[in-house]
Short mmCIF file of N, CA, C and O in Angstrom, two decimals:
data_model
loop_
_atom_site.label_atom_id
_atom_site.label_comp_id
_atom_site.label_asym_id
_atom_site.label_seq_id
_atom_site.Cartn_x
_atom_site.Cartn_y
_atom_site.Cartn_z
N MET A 220 83.39 112.27 90.96
CA MET A 220 83.13 111.53 89.76
C MET A 220 81.63 111.65 89.46
O MET A 220 80.79 111.48 90.32
N ILE A 221 81.31 111.92 88.21
CA ILE A 221 79.91 112.03 87.79
C ILE A 221 79.67 111.03 86.67
O ILE A 221 80.38 111.03 85.67
N GLU A 222 78.69 110.16 86.85
CA GLU A 222 78.29 109.21 85.81
C GLU A 222 76.95 109.66 85.27
O GLU A 222 76.08 110.04 86.03
N ARG A 223 76.78 109.58 83.97
CA ARG A 223 75.52 109.94 83.35
C ARG A 223 74.96 108.72 82.62
O ARG A 223 75.69 107.98 81.99
N PHE A 224 73.65 108.54 82.73
CA PHE A 224 72.98 107.42 82.11
C PHE A 224 72.02 107.94 81.05
O PHE A 224 71.35 108.94 81.26
N TYR A 225 71.97 107.25 79.93
CA TYR A 225 71.17 107.70 78.80
C TYR A 225 70.17 106.62 78.40
O TYR A 225 70.41 105.43 78.57
N LYS A 226 69.04 107.06 77.87
CA LYS A 226 68.09 106.16 77.20
C LYS A 226 68.30 106.36 75.71
O LYS A 226 68.43 107.49 75.24
N ILE A 227 68.32 105.27 74.98
CA ILE A 227 68.53 105.33 73.54
C ILE A 227 67.22 105.00 72.84
O ILE A 227 66.63 103.95 73.09
N TYR A 228 66.78 105.90 71.99
CA TYR A 228 65.57 105.70 71.19
C TYR A 228 65.98 105.53 69.73
O TYR A 228 66.68 106.38 69.19
N GLU A 229 65.56 104.44 69.13
CA GLU A 229 65.84 104.20 67.72
C GLU A 229 64.51 104.21 66.96
O GLU A 229 63.53 103.61 67.41
N TYR A 230 64.51 104.88 65.83
CA TYR A 230 63.30 104.92 65.02
C TYR A 230 63.66 105.13 63.55
O TYR A 230 64.78 105.51 63.23
N GLN A 231 62.69 104.88 62.72
CA GLN A 231 62.86 105.03 61.28
C GLN A 231 61.84 106.06 60.80
O GLN A 231 60.66 105.97 61.11
N ASP A 232 62.32 107.06 60.06
CA ASP A 232 61.40 108.10 59.59
C ASP A 232 60.70 107.67 58.29
O ASP A 232 60.86 106.54 57.82
N ALA A 233 59.93 108.59 57.73
CA ALA A 233 59.15 108.27 56.53
C ALA A 233 60.03 107.97 55.32
O ALA A 233 59.60 107.30 54.38
N SER A 234 61.26 108.45 55.33
CA SER A 234 62.19 108.22 54.22
C SER A 234 63.03 106.96 54.44
O SER A 234 64.03 106.76 53.77
N TYR A 235 62.64 106.13 55.41
CA TYR A 235 63.33 104.89 55.74
C TYR A 235 64.78 105.11 56.23
O TYR A 235 65.65 104.30 56.01
N VAL A 236 65.01 106.24 56.86
CA VAL A 236 66.32 106.54 57.44
C VAL A 236 66.25 106.24 58.94
O VAL A 236 65.32 106.68 59.62
N TYR A 237 67.23 105.48 59.42
CA TYR A 237 67.27 105.14 60.84
C TYR A 237 67.92 106.27 61.64
O TYR A 237 68.90 106.87 61.21
N HIS A 238 67.35 106.52 62.82
CA HIS A 238 67.88 107.57 63.71
C HIS A 238 68.06 106.98 65.11
O HIS A 238 67.30 106.09 65.52
N LYS A 239 69.02 107.52 65.82
CA LYS A 239 69.23 107.17 67.23
C LYS A 239 69.27 108.46 68.03
O LYS A 239 70.02 109.38 67.70
N ASP A 240 68.44 108.53 69.06
CA ASP A 240 68.46 109.68 69.96
C ASP A 240 68.94 109.23 71.32
O ASP A 240 68.43 108.26 71.88
N TYR A 241 69.93 109.94 71.85
CA TYR A 241 70.44 109.67 73.19
C TYR A 241 69.87 110.73 74.13
O TYR A 241 70.21 111.90 74.04
N THR A 242 68.97 110.33 74.98
CA THR A 242 68.34 111.24 75.93
C THR A 242 68.96 111.03 77.30
O THR A 242 68.97 109.92 77.81
N LYS A 243 69.47 112.12 77.86
CA LYS A 243 70.08 112.03 79.18
C LYS A 243 68.98 111.78 80.21
O LYS A 243 68.04 112.55 80.34
N TYR A 244 69.08 110.66 80.91
CA TYR A 244 68.02 110.24 81.82
C TYR A 244 68.34 110.60 83.27
O TYR A 244 67.55 111.19 83.97
N SER A 245 69.52 110.22 83.73
CA SER A 245 69.88 110.52 85.11
C SER A 245 71.39 110.66 85.22
O SER A 245 72.14 110.21 84.37
N GLY A 246 71.81 111.27 86.30
CA GLY A 246 73.23 111.44 86.59
C GLY A 246 73.50 111.09 88.03
O GLY A 246 72.69 111.38 88.91
N LEU A 247 74.63 110.45 88.28
CA LEU A 247 75.00 110.05 89.63
C LEU A 247 76.33 110.71 89.97
O LEU A 247 77.33 110.48 89.29
N LYS A 248 76.33 111.55 90.99
CA LYS A 248 77.56 112.22 91.44
C LYS A 248 78.04 111.55 92.71
O LYS A 248 77.27 111.38 93.66
N THR A 249 79.30 111.16 92.74
CA THR A 249 79.88 110.46 93.88
C THR A 249 81.06 111.25 94.42
O THR A 249 81.98 111.57 93.67
N ASP A 250 81.02 111.54 95.72
CA ASP A 250 82.17 112.11 96.42
C ASP A 250 82.68 111.05 97.38
O ASP A 250 81.95 110.59 98.26
N LEU A 251 83.93 110.64 97.21
CA LEU A 251 84.50 109.56 97.99
C LEU A 251 85.78 110.03 98.66
O LEU A 251 86.65 110.60 98.01
N HIS A 252 85.88 109.79 99.96
CA HIS A 252 87.09 110.08 100.71
C HIS A 252 87.47 108.82 101.48
O HIS A 252 86.61 108.19 102.09
N SER A 253 88.73 108.43 101.43
CA SER A 253 89.15 107.25 102.17
C SER A 253 90.62 107.39 102.55
O SER A 253 91.39 108.09 101.88
N PHE A 254 91.00 106.72 103.64
CA PHE A 254 92.40 106.65 104.04
C PHE A 254 92.61 105.39 104.87
O PHE A 254 91.67 104.78 105.36
N TYR A 255 93.87 104.99 104.99
CA TYR A 255 94.20 103.86 105.83
C TYR A 255 95.56 104.08 106.48
O TYR A 255 96.40 104.80 105.95
N ILE A 256 95.74 103.45 107.63
CA ILE A 256 96.99 103.52 108.38
C ILE A 256 97.38 102.09 108.75
O ILE A 256 96.54 101.34 109.26
N ASN A 257 98.62 101.72 108.49
CA ASN A 257 99.11 100.39 108.83
C ASN A 257 100.24 100.51 109.85
O ASN A 257 101.01 101.47 109.83
N PHE A 258 100.35 99.50 110.71
CA PHE A 258 101.44 99.43 111.68
C PHE A 258 101.93 98.00 111.76
O PHE A 258 101.13 97.07 111.88
N LEU A 259 103.24 97.80 111.67
CA LEU A 259 103.87 96.50 111.86
C LEU A 259 104.96 96.67 112.91
O LEU A 259 105.75 97.61 112.84
N GLY A 260 105.01 95.76 113.88
CA GLY A 260 106.04 95.90 114.89
C GLY A 260 106.22 94.63 115.72
O GLY A 260 105.47 93.66 115.59
N ASN A 261 107.24 94.65 116.56
CA ASN A 261 107.52 93.56 117.49
C ASN A 261 107.34 94.06 118.91
O ASN A 261 107.75 95.18 119.25
N TYR A 262 106.73 93.23 119.73
CA TYR A 262 106.50 93.58 121.13
C TYR A 262 106.79 92.35 121.97
O TYR A 262 106.05 91.37 121.94
N ASN A 263 107.89 92.35 122.72
CA ASN A 263 108.31 91.23 123.56
C ASN A 263 108.35 89.91 122.80
O ASN A 263 107.85 88.89 123.26
N GLY A 264 108.92 89.91 121.60
CA GLY A 264 109.02 88.69 120.80
C GLY A 264 107.76 88.32 120.05
O GLY A 264 107.71 87.28 119.40
N LYS A 265 106.75 89.13 120.14
CA LYS A 265 105.50 88.88 119.44
C LYS A 265 105.39 89.86 118.27
O LYS A 265 105.78 91.01 118.38
N ARG A 266 104.87 89.38 117.16
CA ARG A 266 104.71 90.22 115.98
C ARG A 266 103.28 90.76 115.95
O ARG A 266 102.33 90.01 116.01
N TRP A 267 103.19 92.07 115.83
CA TRP A 267 101.90 92.73 115.88
C TRP A 267 101.67 93.48 114.57
O TRP A 267 102.55 94.22 114.11
N ALA A 268 100.50 93.30 113.99
CA ALA A 268 100.11 94.02 112.77
C ALA A 268 98.75 94.66 113.03
O ALA A 268 97.85 94.03 113.57
N SER A 269 98.62 95.93 112.66
CA SER A 269 97.37 96.65 112.89
C SER A 269 97.09 97.54 111.68
O SER A 269 98.01 98.09 111.07
N ALA A 270 95.81 97.68 111.34
CA ALA A 270 95.41 98.53 110.21
C ALA A 270 94.07 99.19 110.54
O ALA A 270 93.17 98.57 111.07
N ILE A 271 93.99 100.48 110.22
CA ILE A 271 92.75 101.25 110.37
C ILE A 271 92.38 101.78 108.98
O ILE A 271 93.21 102.36 108.29
N THR A 272 91.13 101.56 108.59
CA THR A 272 90.64 102.00 107.28
C THR A 272 89.35 102.80 107.50
O THR A 272 88.48 102.37 108.24
N TYR A 273 89.26 103.95 106.82
CA TYR A 273 88.07 104.79 106.91
C TYR A 273 87.62 105.14 105.50
O TYR A 273 88.43 105.45 104.62
N LYS A 274 86.30 105.10 105.27
CA LYS A 274 85.73 105.44 103.96
C LYS A 274 84.46 106.25 104.18
O LYS A 274 83.61 105.86 104.97
N ASP A 275 84.35 107.36 103.48
CA ASP A 275 83.20 108.25 103.56
C ASP A 275 82.74 108.52 102.12
O ASP A 275 83.52 109.01 101.32
N GLN A 276 81.49 108.18 101.80
CA GLN A 276 81.00 108.31 100.44
C GLN A 276 79.63 108.98 100.44
O GLN A 276 78.78 108.67 101.25
N LEU A 277 79.45 109.90 99.49
CA LEU A 277 78.18 110.61 99.33
C LEU A 277 77.77 110.50 97.86
O LEU A 277 78.50 110.94 96.97
N ASP A 278 76.62 109.87 97.61
CA ASP A 278 76.08 109.73 96.25
C ASP A 278 74.81 110.56 96.13
O ASP A 278 73.96 110.52 97.01
N THR A 279 74.69 111.29 95.04
CA THR A 279 73.48 112.07 94.75
C THR A 279 73.03 111.74 93.33
O THR A 279 73.83 111.82 92.40
N ASN A 280 71.78 111.37 93.18
CA ASN A 280 71.23 111.05 91.86
C ASN A 280 70.35 112.20 91.40
O ASN A 280 69.56 112.73 92.16
N TYR A 281 70.47 112.57 90.12
CA TYR A 281 69.70 113.66 89.55
C TYR A 281 68.91 113.13 88.36
O TYR A 281 69.47 112.49 87.47
N ASN A 282 67.61 113.39 88.33
CA ASN A 282 66.73 112.97 87.24
C ASN A 282 66.59 114.14 86.27
O ASN A 282 66.00 115.16 86.60
N TYR A 283 67.15 114.02 85.07
CA TYR A 283 67.15 115.13 84.11
C TYR A 283 65.79 115.43 83.51
O TYR A 283 65.42 116.59 83.40
N PRO A 284 64.98 114.43 83.09
CA PRO A 284 63.67 114.79 82.52
C PRO A 284 62.76 115.50 83.51
O PRO A 284 62.02 116.41 83.14
N LEU A 285 62.78 115.09 84.77
CA LEU A 285 61.91 115.72 85.77
C LEU A 285 62.59 116.88 86.51
O LEU A 285 61.95 117.57 87.29
N GLU A 286 63.89 117.06 86.31
CA GLU A 286 64.68 118.16 86.85
C GLU A 286 64.66 118.25 88.37
O GLU A 286 64.37 119.30 88.94
N TYR A 287 64.95 117.15 89.02
CA TYR A 287 65.12 117.19 90.47
C TYR A 287 66.00 116.02 90.92
O TYR A 287 66.19 115.05 90.20
N ARG A 288 66.53 116.15 92.12
CA ARG A 288 67.33 115.08 92.72
C ARG A 288 66.38 114.03 93.28
O ARG A 288 65.42 114.35 93.96
N THR A 289 66.67 112.76 93.01
CA THR A 289 65.78 111.70 93.45
C THR A 289 66.20 111.10 94.79
O THR A 289 65.35 110.75 95.59
N TYR A 290 67.50 110.96 95.02
CA TYR A 290 67.93 110.42 96.32
C TYR A 290 69.35 110.85 96.63
O TYR A 290 70.10 111.27 95.76
N ARG A 291 69.70 110.70 97.89
CA ARG A 291 71.06 110.95 98.36
C ARG A 291 71.42 109.82 99.31
O ARG A 291 70.67 109.49 100.20
N LEU A 292 72.58 109.21 99.10
CA LEU A 292 73.06 108.10 99.91
C LEU A 292 74.36 108.50 100.59
O LEU A 292 75.30 108.92 99.93
N GLU A 293 74.37 108.39 101.92
CA GLU A 293 75.58 108.69 102.70
C GLU A 293 76.06 107.40 103.35
O GLU A 293 75.28 106.68 103.97
N GLN A 294 77.35 107.11 103.20
CA GLN A 294 77.94 105.93 103.80
C GLN A 294 79.20 106.32 104.56
O GLN A 294 80.00 107.11 104.07
N GLN A 295 79.37 105.72 105.73
CA GLN A 295 80.60 105.88 106.51
C GLN A 295 80.99 104.50 107.04
O GLN A 295 80.15 103.79 107.59
N ASN A 296 82.23 104.12 106.84
CA ASN A 296 82.73 102.83 107.30
C ASN A 296 84.09 103.01 107.95
O ASN A 296 84.98 103.66 107.39
N LEU A 297 84.26 102.44 109.14
CA LEU A 297 85.51 102.46 109.87
C LEU A 297 85.84 101.03 110.27
O LEU A 297 85.01 100.36 110.90
N LEU A 298 87.02 100.54 109.89
CA LEU A 298 87.46 99.19 110.21
C LEU A 298 88.79 99.23 110.95
O LEU A 298 89.68 100.02 110.60
N TRP A 299 88.93 98.37 111.95
CA TRP A 299 90.18 98.25 112.70
C TRP A 299 90.51 96.77 112.79
O TRP A 299 89.73 95.99 113.34
N LYS A 300 91.65 96.36 112.22
CA LYS A 300 92.05 94.96 112.19
C LYS A 300 93.40 94.81 112.88
O LYS A 300 94.32 95.58 112.60
N ASN A 301 93.51 93.80 113.75
CA ASN A 301 94.74 93.54 114.49
C ASN A 301 95.06 92.06 114.45
O ASN A 301 94.16 91.22 114.46
N SER A 302 96.34 91.75 114.45
CA SER A 302 96.77 90.36 114.61
C SER A 302 98.04 90.34 115.45
O SER A 302 98.90 91.21 115.32
N LEU A 303 98.13 89.33 116.29
CA LEU A 303 99.28 89.14 117.17
C LEU A 303 99.76 87.70 117.00
O LEU A 303 98.98 86.76 117.18
N VAL A 304 101.03 87.51 116.62
CA VAL A 304 101.58 86.18 116.35
C VAL A 304 102.82 85.98 117.22
O VAL A 304 103.65 86.87 117.33
N TRP A 305 102.92 84.78 117.82
CA TRP A 305 104.13 84.43 118.56
C TRP A 305 104.40 82.94 118.41
O TRP A 305 103.51 82.17 118.05
N PHE A 306 105.64 82.54 118.69
CA PHE A 306 106.07 81.14 118.57
C PHE A 306 106.54 80.66 119.94
O PHE A 306 107.17 81.40 120.69
N ASN A 307 106.27 79.37 120.24
CA ASN A 307 106.76 78.81 121.49
C ASN A 307 108.12 78.14 121.25
O ASN A 307 108.69 78.22 120.16
N HIS A 308 108.65 77.44 122.26
CA HIS A 308 109.99 76.84 122.17
C HIS A 308 110.03 75.69 121.16
O HIS A 308 111.11 75.31 120.70
N ARG A 309 108.90 75.10 120.77
CA ARG A 309 108.87 74.05 119.76
C ARG A 309 108.55 74.61 118.37
O ARG A 309 108.23 73.87 117.44
N ASN A 310 108.62 75.90 118.22
CA ASN A 310 108.39 76.62 116.97
C ASN A 310 106.94 76.45 116.47
O ASN A 310 106.68 76.42 115.27
N GLU A 311 106.00 76.34 117.38
CA GLU A 311 104.59 76.32 117.05
C GLU A 311 104.06 77.75 117.08
O GLU A 311 104.38 78.51 117.99
N ALA A 312 103.26 78.07 116.11
CA ALA A 312 102.76 79.45 116.00
C ALA A 312 101.40 79.56 116.67
O ALA A 312 100.55 78.68 116.58
N PHE A 313 101.20 80.68 117.34
CA PHE A 313 99.92 81.05 117.93
C PHE A 313 99.54 82.42 117.37
O PHE A 313 100.38 83.30 117.24
N LYS A 314 98.27 82.55 117.06
CA LYS A 314 97.81 83.80 116.44
C LYS A 314 96.50 84.23 117.07
O LYS A 314 95.59 83.42 117.24
N VAL A 315 96.40 85.52 117.39
CA VAL A 315 95.19 86.11 117.93
C VAL A 315 94.76 87.23 116.98
O VAL A 315 95.58 88.07 116.61
N LEU A 316 93.49 87.20 116.58
CA LEU A 316 92.95 88.22 115.69
C LEU A 316 91.87 89.03 116.41
O LEU A 316 91.07 88.47 117.15
N LEU A 317 91.87 90.32 116.17
CA LEU A 317 90.84 91.20 116.71
C LEU A 317 90.43 92.17 115.60
O LEU A 317 91.25 92.93 115.10
N ASP A 318 89.17 92.08 115.18
CA ASP A 318 88.64 92.97 114.15
C ASP A 318 87.42 93.69 114.71
O ASP A 318 86.59 93.09 115.38
N ALA A 319 87.35 94.97 114.44
CA ALA A 319 86.20 95.78 114.86
C ALA A 319 85.78 96.65 113.68
O ALA A 319 86.62 97.11 112.91
N GLY A 320 84.49 96.85 113.55
CA GLY A 320 84.00 97.66 112.44
C GLY A 320 82.79 98.48 112.84
O GLY A 320 82.00 98.09 113.69
N TYR A 321 82.66 99.63 112.20
CA TYR A 321 81.51 100.51 112.40
C TYR A 321 81.06 100.97 111.02
O TYR A 321 81.88 101.37 110.19
N GLY A 322 79.78 100.90 110.78
CA GLY A 322 79.25 101.36 109.50
C GLY A 322 77.94 102.09 109.67
O GLY A 322 77.15 101.77 110.55
N LYS A 323 77.74 103.10 108.84
CA LYS A 323 76.51 103.88 108.89
C LYS A 323 76.09 104.17 107.46
O LYS A 323 76.87 104.69 106.67
N ASN A 324 74.86 103.80 107.12
CA ASN A 324 74.30 104.07 105.80
C ASN A 324 73.00 104.84 105.98
O ASN A 324 72.15 104.45 106.77
N LEU A 325 72.85 105.93 105.25
CA LEU A 325 71.66 106.75 105.35
C LEU A 325 71.18 107.08 103.94
O LEU A 325 71.92 107.65 103.14
N LEU A 326 69.96 106.68 103.63
CA LEU A 326 69.37 106.95 102.32
C LEU A 326 68.26 107.98 102.50
O LEU A 326 67.33 107.77 103.28
N LYS A 327 68.37 109.09 101.79
CA LYS A 327 67.35 110.15 101.84
C LYS A 327 66.68 110.22 100.47
O LYS A 327 67.34 110.40 99.46
N ILE A 328 65.38 110.07 100.47
CA ILE A 328 64.60 110.23 99.24
C ILE A 328 64.23 111.72 99.16
O ILE A 328 63.61 112.26 100.06
N LEU A 329 64.62 112.33 98.07
CA LEU A 329 64.39 113.76 97.89
C LEU A 329 63.29 113.96 96.84
O LEU A 329 63.25 113.30 95.82
N TRP A 330 62.45 114.90 97.10
CA TRP A 330 61.36 115.22 96.17
C TRP A 330 61.54 116.63 95.68
O TRP A 330 62.19 117.45 96.29
N LYS A 331 60.86 116.97 94.64
CA LYS A 331 60.95 118.28 94.00
C LYS A 331 60.49 119.39 94.92
O LYS A 331 59.59 119.27 95.68
#
């Protein structure tokens, strides 16, 4: 996905005619990859739910007037969520949650 940002200049000429100029200022290119895996099951009368989510994103910004890339942002996120639920003989619920996460963000300033 590429997003472009513009600066708008409005002015009036000598003939009193209004003009609008759209000048391309910068562009942001995003590459995004993500996936997830879910699991639901029973284990010895206990209900188990587990999910793994991964996201990898790369953003690059380009400055059009100066004709160079200004920065690059790399992100990686990995999440693992688990829950275990069981009931006792009085139908009381017990729940155990385990969540783990890993994230990495790297910002590179690029010069001409």
